[in-house]
XYZ file of C-alpha atoms in Angstrom:
695
model
C -9.936 10.690 27.302
C -6.252 11.431 26.673
C -5.235 14.857 25.307
C -7.863 17.542 24.614
C -9.378 17.158 21.166
C -8.228 20.663 20.204
C -4.604 19.539 20.544
C -5.277 16.430 18.446
C -6.701 18.382 15.501
C -3.438 19.655 14.178
C -3.117 18.103 10.745
C -5.322 19.656 8.021
C -8.337 19.531 10.318
C -7.887 15.823 11.087
C -7.063 14.381 14.514
C -3.349 13.550 14.519
C -4.241 10.286 16.273
C -5.646 8.784 13.065
C -2.118 8.752 11.600
C -1.176 6.071 14.139
C -4.391 4.134 13.431
C -3.845 4.142 9.638
C -0.167 3.070 9.956
C -1.254 0.389 12.427
C -3.822 -0.933 9.907
C -1.284 -0.916 7.046
C 1.232 -2.948 9.071
C -1.450 -5.343 10.364
C -2.817 -6.027 6.861
C 0.742 -6.524 5.548
C 1.263 -9.036 8.343
C -2.014 -10.890 7.715
C -1.966 -11.083 3.918
C 1.773 -11.790 3.815
C 1.296 -14.810 6.077
C -1.885 -15.915 4.263
C -0.171 -15.808 0.839
C 2.173 -18.602 1.960
C -0.250 -20.861 3.818
C -1.253 -23.343 1.105
C 2.354 -23.657 -0.138
C 3.507 -24.183 3.467
C 0.893 -26.899 4.050
C 1.714 -28.685 0.790
C 5.479 -28.334 0.484
C 6.651 -28.145 4.112
C 4.079 -30.173 6.089
C 3.290 -32.439 3.129
C -0.516 -32.324 3.088
C -2.394 -32.942 -0.147
C -4.211 -30.178 -2.044
C -7.659 -30.979 -0.629
C -6.598 -30.939 3.029
C -4.448 -27.823 2.523
C -7.342 -25.961 0.885
C -9.841 -27.094 3.558
C -7.621 -25.902 6.438
C -6.946 -22.631 4.596
C -10.665 -21.890 4.057
C -11.476 -22.830 7.658
C -8.857 -20.356 8.868
C -10.207 -17.565 6.627
C -13.781 -18.240 7.797
C -12.639 -18.049 11.446
C -11.006 -14.693 10.752
C -14.423 -13.331 9.687
C -16.390 -14.944 12.535
C -14.208 -13.752 15.456
C -15.012 -10.023 14.886
C -18.272 -10.559 16.831
C -16.239 -11.674 19.862
C -13.864 -8.704 19.559
C -16.780 -6.267 19.222
C -18.516 -7.646 22.333
C -15.304 -7.375 24.379
C -14.727 -3.800 23.136
C -18.239 -2.390 23.546
C -19.135 -4.226 26.756
C -15.963 -4.746 28.765
C -12.478 -3.464 27.879
C -13.221 -0.616 25.484
C -11.811 -0.400 21.958
C -8.279 0.723 22.875
C -7.577 -2.009 25.430
C -9.218 -4.638 23.204
C -7.006 -3.688 20.237
C -3.846 -3.743 22.386
C -4.717 -7.040 24.130
C -5.719 -8.932 20.993
C -2.773 -7.461 19.032
C -0.449 -9.063 21.588
C -2.261 -12.392 21.023
C -1.977 -11.788 17.258
C 1.782 -11.093 17.442
C 2.375 -14.229 19.528
C 0.409 -16.213 16.917
C 2.588 -14.883 14.092
C 5.776 -15.687 16.037
C 4.523 -19.239 16.764
C 3.724 -19.640 13.055
C 7.267 -18.537 12.123
C 8.775 -20.941 14.700
C 6.640 -23.825 13.349
C 8.320 -23.399 9.958
C 11.902 -23.772 11.266
C 13.055 -27.039 9.712
C 15.942 -27.491 12.169
C 13.554 -27.390 15.153
C 13.053 -31.174 14.987
C 15.669 -32.160 12.375
C 17.790 -34.008 14.943
C 19.772 -36.072 12.425
C 20.448 -33.024 10.186
C 19.236 -34.737 7.005
C 16.975 -31.867 5.930
C 13.714 -33.565 6.990
C 12.003 -32.904 10.370
C 11.946 -35.989 12.615
C 8.685 -34.955 14.282
C 6.325 -33.298 11.799
C 3.508 -33.444 14.394
C 5.335 -30.760 16.406
C 5.336 -28.446 13.398
C 1.648 -29.195 12.684
C 0.662 -28.547 16.322
C 2.597 -25.271 16.453
C 1.159 -24.053 13.141
C -2.423 -24.846 14.257
C -1.881 -23.003 17.572
C -0.389 -20.074 15.663
C -3.305 -19.928 13.203
C -5.872 -20.106 16.035
C -4.187 -17.171 17.817
C -3.949 -15.202 14.540
C -7.648 -15.827 13.759
C -8.613 -14.604 17.243
C -6.307 -11.598 16.970
C -7.003 -10.391 13.429
C -10.751 -11.024 13.687
C -11.006 -9.558 17.166
C -9.357 -6.245 16.314
C -10.907 -5.927 12.832
C -14.184 -4.178 13.862
C -12.512 -2.250 16.698
C -9.796 -0.477 14.701
C -12.161 1.070 12.127
C -14.689 2.057 14.840
C -11.907 3.435 17.062
C -10.708 5.582 14.144
C -14.250 6.920 13.680
C -14.397 7.775 17.405
C -11.550 10.288 16.997
C -13.780 12.736 15.099
C -16.154 15.284 16.596
C -19.660 16.322 15.582
C -19.500 18.370 12.384
C -16.493 16.402 11.066
C -18.552 13.988 8.942
C -16.621 14.916 5.772
C -13.256 14.219 7.427
C -14.578 11.007 8.950
C -15.816 9.761 5.555
C -12.406 10.485 4.064
C -10.758 8.656 6.969
C -12.660 5.475 6.040
C -11.411 5.852 2.447
C -7.817 6.263 3.664
C -8.348 3.326 6.021
C -9.477 1.103 3.122
C -6.534 2.350 1.058
C -4.152 1.280 3.857
C -5.749 -2.188 3.907
C -5.139 -2.731 0.195
C -1.690 -1.127 0.141
C -0.570 -3.481 2.919
C -2.155 -6.445 1.136
C -0.563 -5.565 -2.219
C 2.982 -5.133 -0.906
C 2.903 -8.225 1.299
C 1.624 -10.589 -1.404
C 4.512 -9.435 -3.625
C 7.278 -9.415 -0.973
C 6.647 -12.540 1.142
C 6.700 -15.040 -1.772
C 10.043 -13.483 -2.773
C 11.341 -14.111 0.757
C 10.114 -17.727 0.697
C 12.235 -18.698 -2.317
C 15.419 -17.619 -0.530
C 17.501 -20.493 0.831
C 18.247 -20.638 4.565
C 18.877 -23.112 7.381
C 21.419 -24.093 10.018
C 22.246 -27.690 9.063
C 20.506 -27.870 5.668
C 19.347 -25.100 3.364
C 15.724 -25.057 2.220
C 12.994 -22.624 1.180
C 13.109 -19.895 3.821
C 9.656 -20.132 5.436
C 10.973 -18.787 8.797
C 12.002 -15.537 7.066
C 8.777 -15.354 5.022
C 6.641 -15.841 8.169
C 9.050 -13.879 10.372
C 8.687 -10.621 8.415
C 4.853 -10.568 8.881
C 5.430 -11.308 12.601
C 7.827 -8.350 12.805
C 5.323 -6.109 10.991
C 2.627 -7.107 13.495
C 4.945 -6.138 16.346
C 5.579 -2.797 14.589
C 1.812 -2.375 14.174
C 1.290 -2.852 17.916
C 4.130 -0.474 18.853
C 2.881 2.264 16.501
C -0.650 1.962 17.886
C 0.517 2.195 21.517
C 2.736 5.209 20.668
C -0.380 7.248 19.900
C -2.045 6.323 23.192
C -1.979 9.794 24.775
C -3.540 11.385 21.677
C -6.516 9.047 21.407
C -10.057 9.880 22.334
C -11.022 6.781 24.341
C -14.714 6.212 24.969
C -15.481 4.048 27.987
C -17.533 0.870 27.474
C -21.083 1.080 28.783
C -21.464 -2.291 30.502
C -22.706 -5.529 28.981
C -24.616 -3.886 26.136
C -25.308 -7.069 24.170
C -26.901 -8.801 27.170
C -29.237 -5.811 27.591
C -30.021 -5.827 23.854
C -30.862 -9.543 23.806
C -33.009 -9.270 26.944
C -34.816 -6.182 25.625
C -35.586 -7.819 22.264
C -36.721 -11.003 24.032
C -39.001 -9.060 26.361
C -40.490 -7.046 23.477
C -41.332 -10.239 21.522
C -42.744 -11.944 24.623
C -44.781 -8.889 25.617
C -46.136 -8.480 22.078
C -47.193 -12.142 22.058
C -48.993 -11.675 25.398
C -50.887 -8.643 24.051
C -51.747 -10.065 20.638
C -55.492 -9.557 21.241
C -57.159 -6.790 19.179
C -58.360 -5.045 22.361
C -54.785 -3.827 22.944
C -53.870 -0.803 20.809
C -51.069 -1.249 18.282
C -47.720 0.409 18.885
C -45.625 2.231 16.303
C -42.718 -0.282 16.401
C -42.573 -3.848 17.689
C -39.698 -2.861 20.052
C -42.025 -0.359 21.734
C -43.540 -3.364 23.535
C -40.418 -3.319 25.750
C -41.254 0.121 27.229
C -42.842 -1.421 30.322
C -39.445 -2.685 31.475
C -36.647 -0.904 29.536
C -35.821 2.791 29.158
C -36.533 4.595 25.920
C -32.844 5.339 25.167
C -31.937 1.625 24.978
C -35.023 0.860 22.881
C -34.140 3.683 20.482
C -30.528 2.445 20.191
C -31.709 -1.099 19.427
C -34.048 0.312 16.761
C -31.058 1.993 15.104
C -29.109 -1.289 15.017
C -31.991 -3.516 13.855
C -32.874 -1.101 11.031
C -29.314 -1.297 9.714
C -29.079 -5.074 10.240
C -32.307 -5.490 8.266
C -30.600 -3.728 5.343
C -27.736 -6.231 5.643
C -30.001 -9.248 4.899
C -29.251 -9.355 1.117
C -25.548 -8.579 1.562
C -24.253 -12.147 2.233
C -25.629 -13.138 -1.168
C -23.834 -10.152 -2.700
C -20.542 -11.178 -1.063
C -21.028 -14.810 -2.131
C -21.387 -13.692 -5.756
C -18.730 -10.979 -5.470
C -16.335 -13.633 -4.124
C -16.639 -15.397 -7.483
C -14.436 -12.653 -8.987
C -11.673 -15.246 -8.559
C -13.165 -16.823 -11.670
C -12.287 -13.689 -13.616
C -8.590 -14.566 -13.345
C -8.555 -16.554 -16.556
C -5.045 -15.579 -17.622
C -1.689 -15.245 -15.848
C -1.213 -14.954 -12.096
C 0.215 -11.457 -12.462
C -3.338 -10.245 -13.180
C -4.267 -11.109 -9.579
C -2.426 -8.038 -8.340
C -4.356 -5.771 -10.728
C -7.328 -5.615 -8.333
C -5.225 -4.409 -5.390
C -3.307 -1.909 -7.567
C -6.551 -0.488 -8.987
C -8.008 -0.109 -5.477
C -4.948 1.869 -4.363
C -5.437 4.116 -7.428
C -9.245 4.367 -7.360
C -9.842 5.144 -3.660
C -8.258 8.633 -3.807
C -9.748 9.311 -7.270
C -13.259 8.473 -6.046
C -12.822 10.477 -2.873
C -11.138 13.562 -4.323
C -12.602 13.735 -7.846
C -15.694 11.617 -8.535
C -17.754 12.307 -5.387
C -17.104 16.098 -5.404
C -18.098 16.235 -9.115
C -21.350 14.391 -8.375
C -22.049 16.799 -5.506
C -21.428 19.807 -7.786
C -24.000 18.406 -10.201
C -26.559 18.728 -7.409
C -27.098 14.967 -7.004
C -27.683 13.681 -3.473
C -25.360 10.670 -3.641
C -26.206 9.128 -0.252
C -24.361 6.192 1.314
C -27.019 3.645 0.344
C -27.118 4.974 -3.231
C -23.344 4.558 -3.424
C -23.652 0.961 -2.218
C -26.384 0.278 -4.804
C -24.166 1.689 -7.575
C -21.294 -0.489 -6.287
C -23.479 -3.593 -6.645
C -24.498 -2.561 -10.150
C -20.870 -2.025 -11.221
C -19.949 -5.470 -9.848
C -22.739 -7.071 -11.908
C -21.492 -5.236 -15.019
C -18.000 -6.652 -14.358
C -19.414 -10.148 -14.850
C -21.119 -9.016 -18.064
C -17.718 -7.770 -19.311
C -16.168 -11.092 -18.225
C -18.806 -13.005 -20.206
C -18.015 -10.977 -23.360
C -14.263 -11.632 -22.959
C -14.941 -15.336 -22.310
C -16.936 -15.616 -25.551
C -13.924 -14.187 -27.425
C -11.567 -16.577 -25.612
C -13.795 -19.558 -26.413
C -13.394 -18.793 -30.117
C -9.631 -19.401 -29.800
C -9.740 -22.450 -27.515
C -8.664 -25.859 -28.846
C -11.411 -28.446 -29.310
C -11.226 -31.234 -26.733
C -12.968 -34.635 -27.030
C -16.531 -34.907 -25.714
C -18.719 -37.878 -24.853
C -17.648 -40.949 -26.860
C -14.931 -39.073 -28.731
C -11.188 -39.674 -28.499
C -8.390 -37.594 -29.989
C -5.084 -38.967 -31.272
C -1.899 -37.201 -32.289
C 1.044 -39.057 -33.898
C 4.608 -38.103 -32.918
C 7.419 -39.746 -34.927
C 10.504 -39.875 -32.687
C 12.397 -42.290 -34.989
C 14.910 -41.706 -37.771
C 12.718 -42.775 -40.720
C 9.488 -41.599 -42.319
C 6.428 -43.396 -41.014
C 2.840 -43.810 -42.250
C -0.070 -44.345 -39.868
C -3.507 -45.284 -41.192
C -6.693 -44.542 -39.252
C -10.297 -45.338 -40.300
C -10.893 -42.956 -43.214
C -7.456 -41.242 -43.237
C -3.711 -41.877 -43.445
C -0.930 -39.577 -42.188
C 2.720 -39.692 -43.258
C 5.363 -38.153 -40.988
C 9.039 -37.409 -41.599
C 11.544 -38.198 -38.881
C 11.137 -36.162 -35.666
C 7.780 -34.603 -36.614
C 4.146 -34.747 -35.528
C 0.646 -34.309 -36.945
C -0.400 -30.655 -37.111
C -3.467 -31.251 -34.927
C -5.265 -33.934 -32.961
C -7.437 -36.277 -35.017
C -10.924 -36.814 -33.553
C -12.703 -40.205 -33.715
C -15.732 -41.904 -32.224
C -14.228 -44.464 -29.836
C -16.544 -47.181 -31.197
C -15.437 -46.530 -34.792
C -11.698 -46.454 -34.060
C -11.440 -50.115 -34.995
C -8.019 -50.286 -36.630
C -4.748 -48.307 -36.659
C -1.748 -49.537 -38.660
C 1.857 -48.329 -38.736
C 4.047 -48.858 -41.776
C 7.203 -47.596 -43.480
C 8.842 -48.176 -46.852
C 9.759 -51.828 -47.293
C 8.209 -53.001 -44.030
C 4.905 -54.751 -43.325
C 2.131 -52.896 -41.480
C 1.923 -53.272 -37.710
C -1.512 -53.004 -36.044
C -1.811 -50.793 -32.956
C -3.550 -52.557 -30.070
C -4.683 -50.170 -27.356
C -7.895 -49.569 -25.413
C -8.431 -45.840 -26.040
C -10.251 -44.017 -23.202
C -13.195 -41.930 -24.364
C -13.138 -38.224 -23.577
C -9.329 -38.063 -23.558
C -6.448 -37.019 -25.783
C -3.746 -39.574 -26.648
C -0.322 -39.381 -28.269
C 0.895 -42.239 -30.469
C 4.709 -42.356 -30.213
C 6.297 -44.242 -33.150
C 9.984 -44.914 -33.784
C 9.913 -47.928 -36.078
C 7.509 -50.007 -38.184
C 6.844 -52.306 -35.251
C 7.743 -49.981 -32.400
C 5.143 -47.732 -30.875
C 3.644 -46.616 -27.576
C 0.265 -44.931 -26.873
C 0.321 -42.309 -24.091
C -2.790 -40.801 -22.505
C -2.061 -37.056 -22.364
C -4.066 -36.213 -19.236
C -4.891 -32.692 -20.460
C -8.589 -32.194 -21.235
C -8.560 -28.415 -20.899
C -6.270 -25.427 -21.081
C -3.779 -25.312 -18.176
C -5.279 -23.318 -15.306
C -4.196 -19.867 -14.082
C -2.319 -19.146 -17.310
C 0.355 -21.744 -16.551
C 2.076 -23.877 -19.206
C 2.269 -27.669 -19.331
C 5.585 -29.299 -20.229
C 6.279 -33.031 -20.599
C 9.433 -34.876 -21.717
C 9.838 -37.769 -24.159
C 12.895 -40.004 -23.735
C 14.464 -41.433 -26.939
C 17.462 -42.848 -25.029
C 17.864 -46.570 -24.269
C 17.747 -46.033 -20.487
C 15.621 -43.964 -18.101
C 16.568 -40.402 -17.164
C 15.488 -37.703 -14.717
C 14.884 -34.042 -15.562
C 14.972 -31.068 -13.178
C 13.160 -28.013 -14.534
C 12.712 -24.789 -12.578
C 12.758 -26.643 -9.233
C 10.395 -29.451 -10.353
C 11.645 -32.987 -10.986
C 10.508 -35.483 -13.629
C 11.500 -38.807 -12.070
C 12.338 -41.950 -14.061
C 11.207 -41.069 -17.578
C 11.539 -44.507 -19.164
C 12.950 -45.272 -22.604
C 10.718 -44.278 -25.542
C 8.031 -43.003 -23.213
C 6.534 -39.660 -22.174
C 6.394 -38.166 -18.685
C 3.277 -36.592 -17.181
C 2.835 -32.841 -17.660
C 4.117 -30.438 -15.015
C 3.069 -26.800 -14.996
C 5.083 -23.577 -15.014
C 4.410 -19.822 -15.129
C 5.414 -17.739 -18.152
C 9.018 -17.106 -19.154
C 12.022 -19.169 -20.278
C 12.930 -22.042 -17.931
C 16.267 -23.801 -17.541
C 16.391 -27.572 -17.079
C 18.979 -30.334 -16.627
C 18.801 -33.894 -17.982
C 20.370 -36.486 -15.656
C 21.305 -39.677 -17.544
C 24.201 -42.151 -17.385
C 24.164 -42.180 -21.195
C 25.323 -38.536 -21.359
C 29.115 -38.335 -21.440
C 30.882 -35.725 -19.257
C 32.007 -33.872 -22.407
C 28.383 -33.231 -23.429
C 26.173 -30.386 -22.288
C 23.171 -31.606 -20.291
C 21.600 -28.250 -19.354
C 19.094 -26.557 -21.664
C 16.769 -23.564 -21.769
C 13.128 -23.904 -22.759
C 11.366 -21.752 -25.274
C 9.842 -18.601 -23.777
C 6.593 -19.898 -22.308
C 3.582 -17.637 -22.710
C 0.174 -18.293 -21.125
C -2.046 -21.384 -21.233
C 0.115 -23.510 -23.561
C 1.391 -27.108 -23.469
C 4.530 -28.588 -25.055
C 6.280 -31.925 -25.552
C 10.080 -31.689 -25.194
C 11.765 -34.628 -26.950
C 15.282 -35.412 -25.721
C 17.131 -37.014 -28.637
C 20.736 -37.460 -29.757
C 22.885 -35.436 -32.117
C 25.438 -37.041 -34.446
C 28.109 -36.741 -31.724
C 25.806 -38.695 -29.333
C 25.285 -35.626 -27.142
C 21.683 -34.843 -26.124
C 19.567 -32.523 -28.245
C 16.186 -30.903 -27.701
C 13.202 -30.918 -30.076
C 10.076 -28.946 -29.072
C 6.518 -29.787 -30.198
C 3.433 -27.725 -29.403
C 0.434 -29.626 -27.959
C -1.779 -26.659 -26.990
C -1.181 -23.196 -28.412
C -0.848 -20.245 -25.986
C -3.663 -17.791 -25.372
C -4.019 -15.244 -28.141
C -6.550 -12.896 -26.494
C -4.801 -9.728 -25.367
C -4.648 -9.379 -21.589
C -5.717 -5.732 -21.967
C -9.235 -6.984 -22.789
C -9.544 -8.023 -19.151
C -8.866 -4.522 -17.845
C -12.534 -3.353 -18.147
C -13.817 -6.182 -15.943
C -11.132 -5.524 -13.330
C -11.829 -1.800 -13.482
C -15.580 -2.357 -12.970
C -15.164 -4.877 -10.137
C -12.655 -2.567 -8.418
C -14.878 0.502 -8.726
C -17.761 -1.570 -7.391
C -15.673 -2.720 -4.428
C -14.409 0.789 -3.628
C -17.875 2.377 -3.819
C -19.542 -0.471 -1.918
C -17.009 -1.501 0.752
C -15.675 1.907 1.814
C -19.207 3.297 1.997
C -20.400 0.230 3.920
C -17.725 0.775 6.589
C -18.641 4.451 6.943
C -22.398 3.779 6.892
C -22.109 1.061 9.560
C -20.248 3.494 11.812
C -22.363 6.603 11.187
C -25.709 4.872 11.821
C -24.645 3.011 14.986
C -25.322 4.278 18.520
C -22.209 5.223 20.504
C -22.286 2.069 22.647
C -22.567 -0.332 19.666
C -20.126 1.039 17.061
C -17.883 -2.065 17.090
C -20.875 -4.414 17.151
C -22.298 -2.931 13.945
C -18.848 -3.020 12.296
C -18.699 -6.710 13.248
C -22.193 -7.141 11.778
C -20.879 -5.724 8.485
C -17.944 -8.169 8.549
C -20.313 -11.010 9.455
C -22.118 -10.519 6.125
C -18.765 -11.250 4.417
C -18.318 -14.402 6.549
C -21.820 -15.681 5.765
C -21.191 -14.978 2.067
C -17.992 -17.088 2.189
C -19.881 -19.901 3.945
C -22.533 -19.817 1.189
C -19.728 -20.220 -1.374
C -18.328 -23.255 0.473
C -21.781 -24.865 0.729
C -22.769 -24.424 -2.914
C -19.269 -25.007 -4.354
C -19.489 -27.490 -7.171
C -23.286 -27.237 -7.467
C -24.763 -26.263 -10.813
C -21.641 -26.558 -12.968
C -21.975 -24.963 -16.404
C -20.527 -26.441 -19.555
C -19.908 -22.901 -20.822
C -17.970 -20.453 -18.639
C -19.621 -17.383 -20.195
C -23.061 -18.711 -19.172
C -21.873 -18.894 -15.556
C -20.726 -15.267 -15.742
C -24.110 -14.211 -17.144
C -25.862 -16.044 -14.279
C -23.684 -14.267 -11.702
C -24.370 -10.915 -13.375
C -28.124 -11.582 -13.274
C -28.081 -12.666 -9.624
C -25.977 -9.638 -8.625
C -28.403 -7.358 -10.446
C -31.337 -9.009 -8.628
C -29.629 -8.490 -5.235
C -28.885 -4.891 -6.274
C -32.565 -4.224 -7.053
C -33.744 -5.815 -3.764
C -31.222 -3.724 -1.805
C -32.240 -0.545 -3.678
C -35.915 -1.120 -2.773
C -35.023 -1.734 0.884
C -32.753 1.340 0.935
C -35.564 3.467 -0.521
C -37.513 3.100 2.734
C -34.546 3.705 5.037
C -34.483 6.999 6.974
C -31.041 8.348 7.879
C -30.468 9.381 11.474
C -27.707 11.033 13.466
C -27.228 8.798 16.538
C -25.218 11.508 18.299
C -28.103 14.000 17.977
C -30.666 11.436 19.160
C -28.520 10.542 22.182
C -27.876 14.235 22.888
C -31.656 14.796 22.972
C -32.014 11.954 25.479
C -29.225 13.526 27.569
C -31.033 16.879 27.545
C -34.348 15.259 28.503
C -32.710 13.384 31.358
C -30.952 16.557 32.505
C -34.258 18.458 32.518
C -35.906 15.710 34.570
C -32.979 15.714 36.984
C -33.026 19.501 37.343
C -36.784 19.410 37.758
C -36.450 17.034 40.678
C -33.607 19.029 42.243
C -35.559 22.299 42.079
C -38.041 20.974 44.650
C -35.475 20.903 47.422
C -34.233 24.545 47.410
C -37.848 25.667 47.310
C -38.675 23.500 50.330
C -35.721 24.964 52.237
C -36.967 28.507 51.561
C -40.478 27.675 52.763
C -39.181 26.084 55.927
C -36.911 29.063 56.565
C -39.885 31.469 56.179
C -42.004 29.425 58.595
C -39.186 29.460 61.093
């Protein structure tokens, strides 16, 4: 078992070995989340897949990572033991990360040194092999590491063990938080041998190095660990025992056979009572897990809460890092001092309730946001905005209204019409005849009418029927030059913006962006680089490139969609509630799964806990797109109601659960077996004495 336990307990009453386990988990989670943060960008920008394929492969990989824990748990509890399983699969994991980093080396197949790989299939094959190895590695060790950490504690150390699971969860989120900040920063660096590009090898290489560090740190603590030996093919025995119990019960279904206390008791004719008791422990916990996939499916919808800038996505991880120690060191002790018996299942029920309240808070915020949203066309409606990019005042008449615009100006808002009633639009200016606008307006869309002369116009379909997603900002360019130009803005290129026409929108995060206009009409003496206005969140703009009196390019900015005006601080309550719910629910679930599992099935029950997350994610994929709501707040209210319903069902099931101490139950079986053994042995000395007397 390694060193004596007394030598291991040298750090504030905790086994010193858990230090290595926690550092190992931090490095492993940094490695996993750092790699995962880049995947969709890697698929889209490096391999060149479209959004749908990239997202499908990404979700398949994530689902595999939550399904492979069952395999890792079976290997650990039945064959290799937790320590050897973690080491073996960590090696597989590290190889997978290295293969993934190698797959992103552009120069690997760039034989003609033009910056583009000559054989993209090699990169695809390597990346798929790497992801398969990573899924096997990360999923396989996931249930073993937490269970192995729990194994380091002795009887009577329940308080320390509970705190270990809190620290363990803290390490998970700290690793996740740092990696999702650092690896995207590494990706934007430029590197390469023959041509410089986004540095995916460095961004994937750092997670690979962290995984190697994770493995080394874990092996360094080897002599300190308490290593429990696996007890044979436990799962095969469990399946056979359950099968026999069901079959035997079916055979004895007649009323003449007396009922037994538990349906598994029908296996007593063939299997020993210890195994039957251990299976009872597992099935009772697994029964409690039945509503949990639905909870995870709904909880997973917290992604919908991210209705403003991307920076808010890190709030959840930051709050977890803050809340785990506060819950563990302040909240739980205060509840205990109040004399309340805050059991594990009660904590999990409260976690569910807090998560449902987070969606209520989100619904309230969404109602406030909806009050500030622009009105978009619905049904048969169309919306039209006029933008005068000419040098003279222009008048445009619509059915029932006429607008007059000075040079380089636009209407203050979009005008809304029924598409069937938009029968005539005429453009005119002083001293010129009216010109009718002929265009087949598309219902349900916004349009911009560009005018630059009495008989010169162009209608552009905007393509924006909602606020830009994820708090980004839409920017499009209008060309008033005589020839086409290209624009490069913050790494994105607007190609071939034709004369007196508008480009499509491209989307950017907040902040001021620099851009360059490439046109043969711009003389070398003129400045062709500009800086945008400071973009906020959820806005859209039209940037008109025009000429100054000296023929050099000039920039005019027009607002199409105003930025969000709801303060981001209003979202803090929903993040706080969802984080508290996650901390109370997830940390407690890990500890509960370990504490209620028999010694030979610790990893299996941890895998069962993770399997509820996997099934929840699968439910999300199946029902994605079903039951779309026209109002976002109504969807939040539905989620809150469903979460509350799951919470109530779980609370009722938990009410009838009886806590046990598997170690005490197994110790009782050991004592009973020892008594039987001693009872049998005592016959032989007595026989020897009798024989000796007769002799």
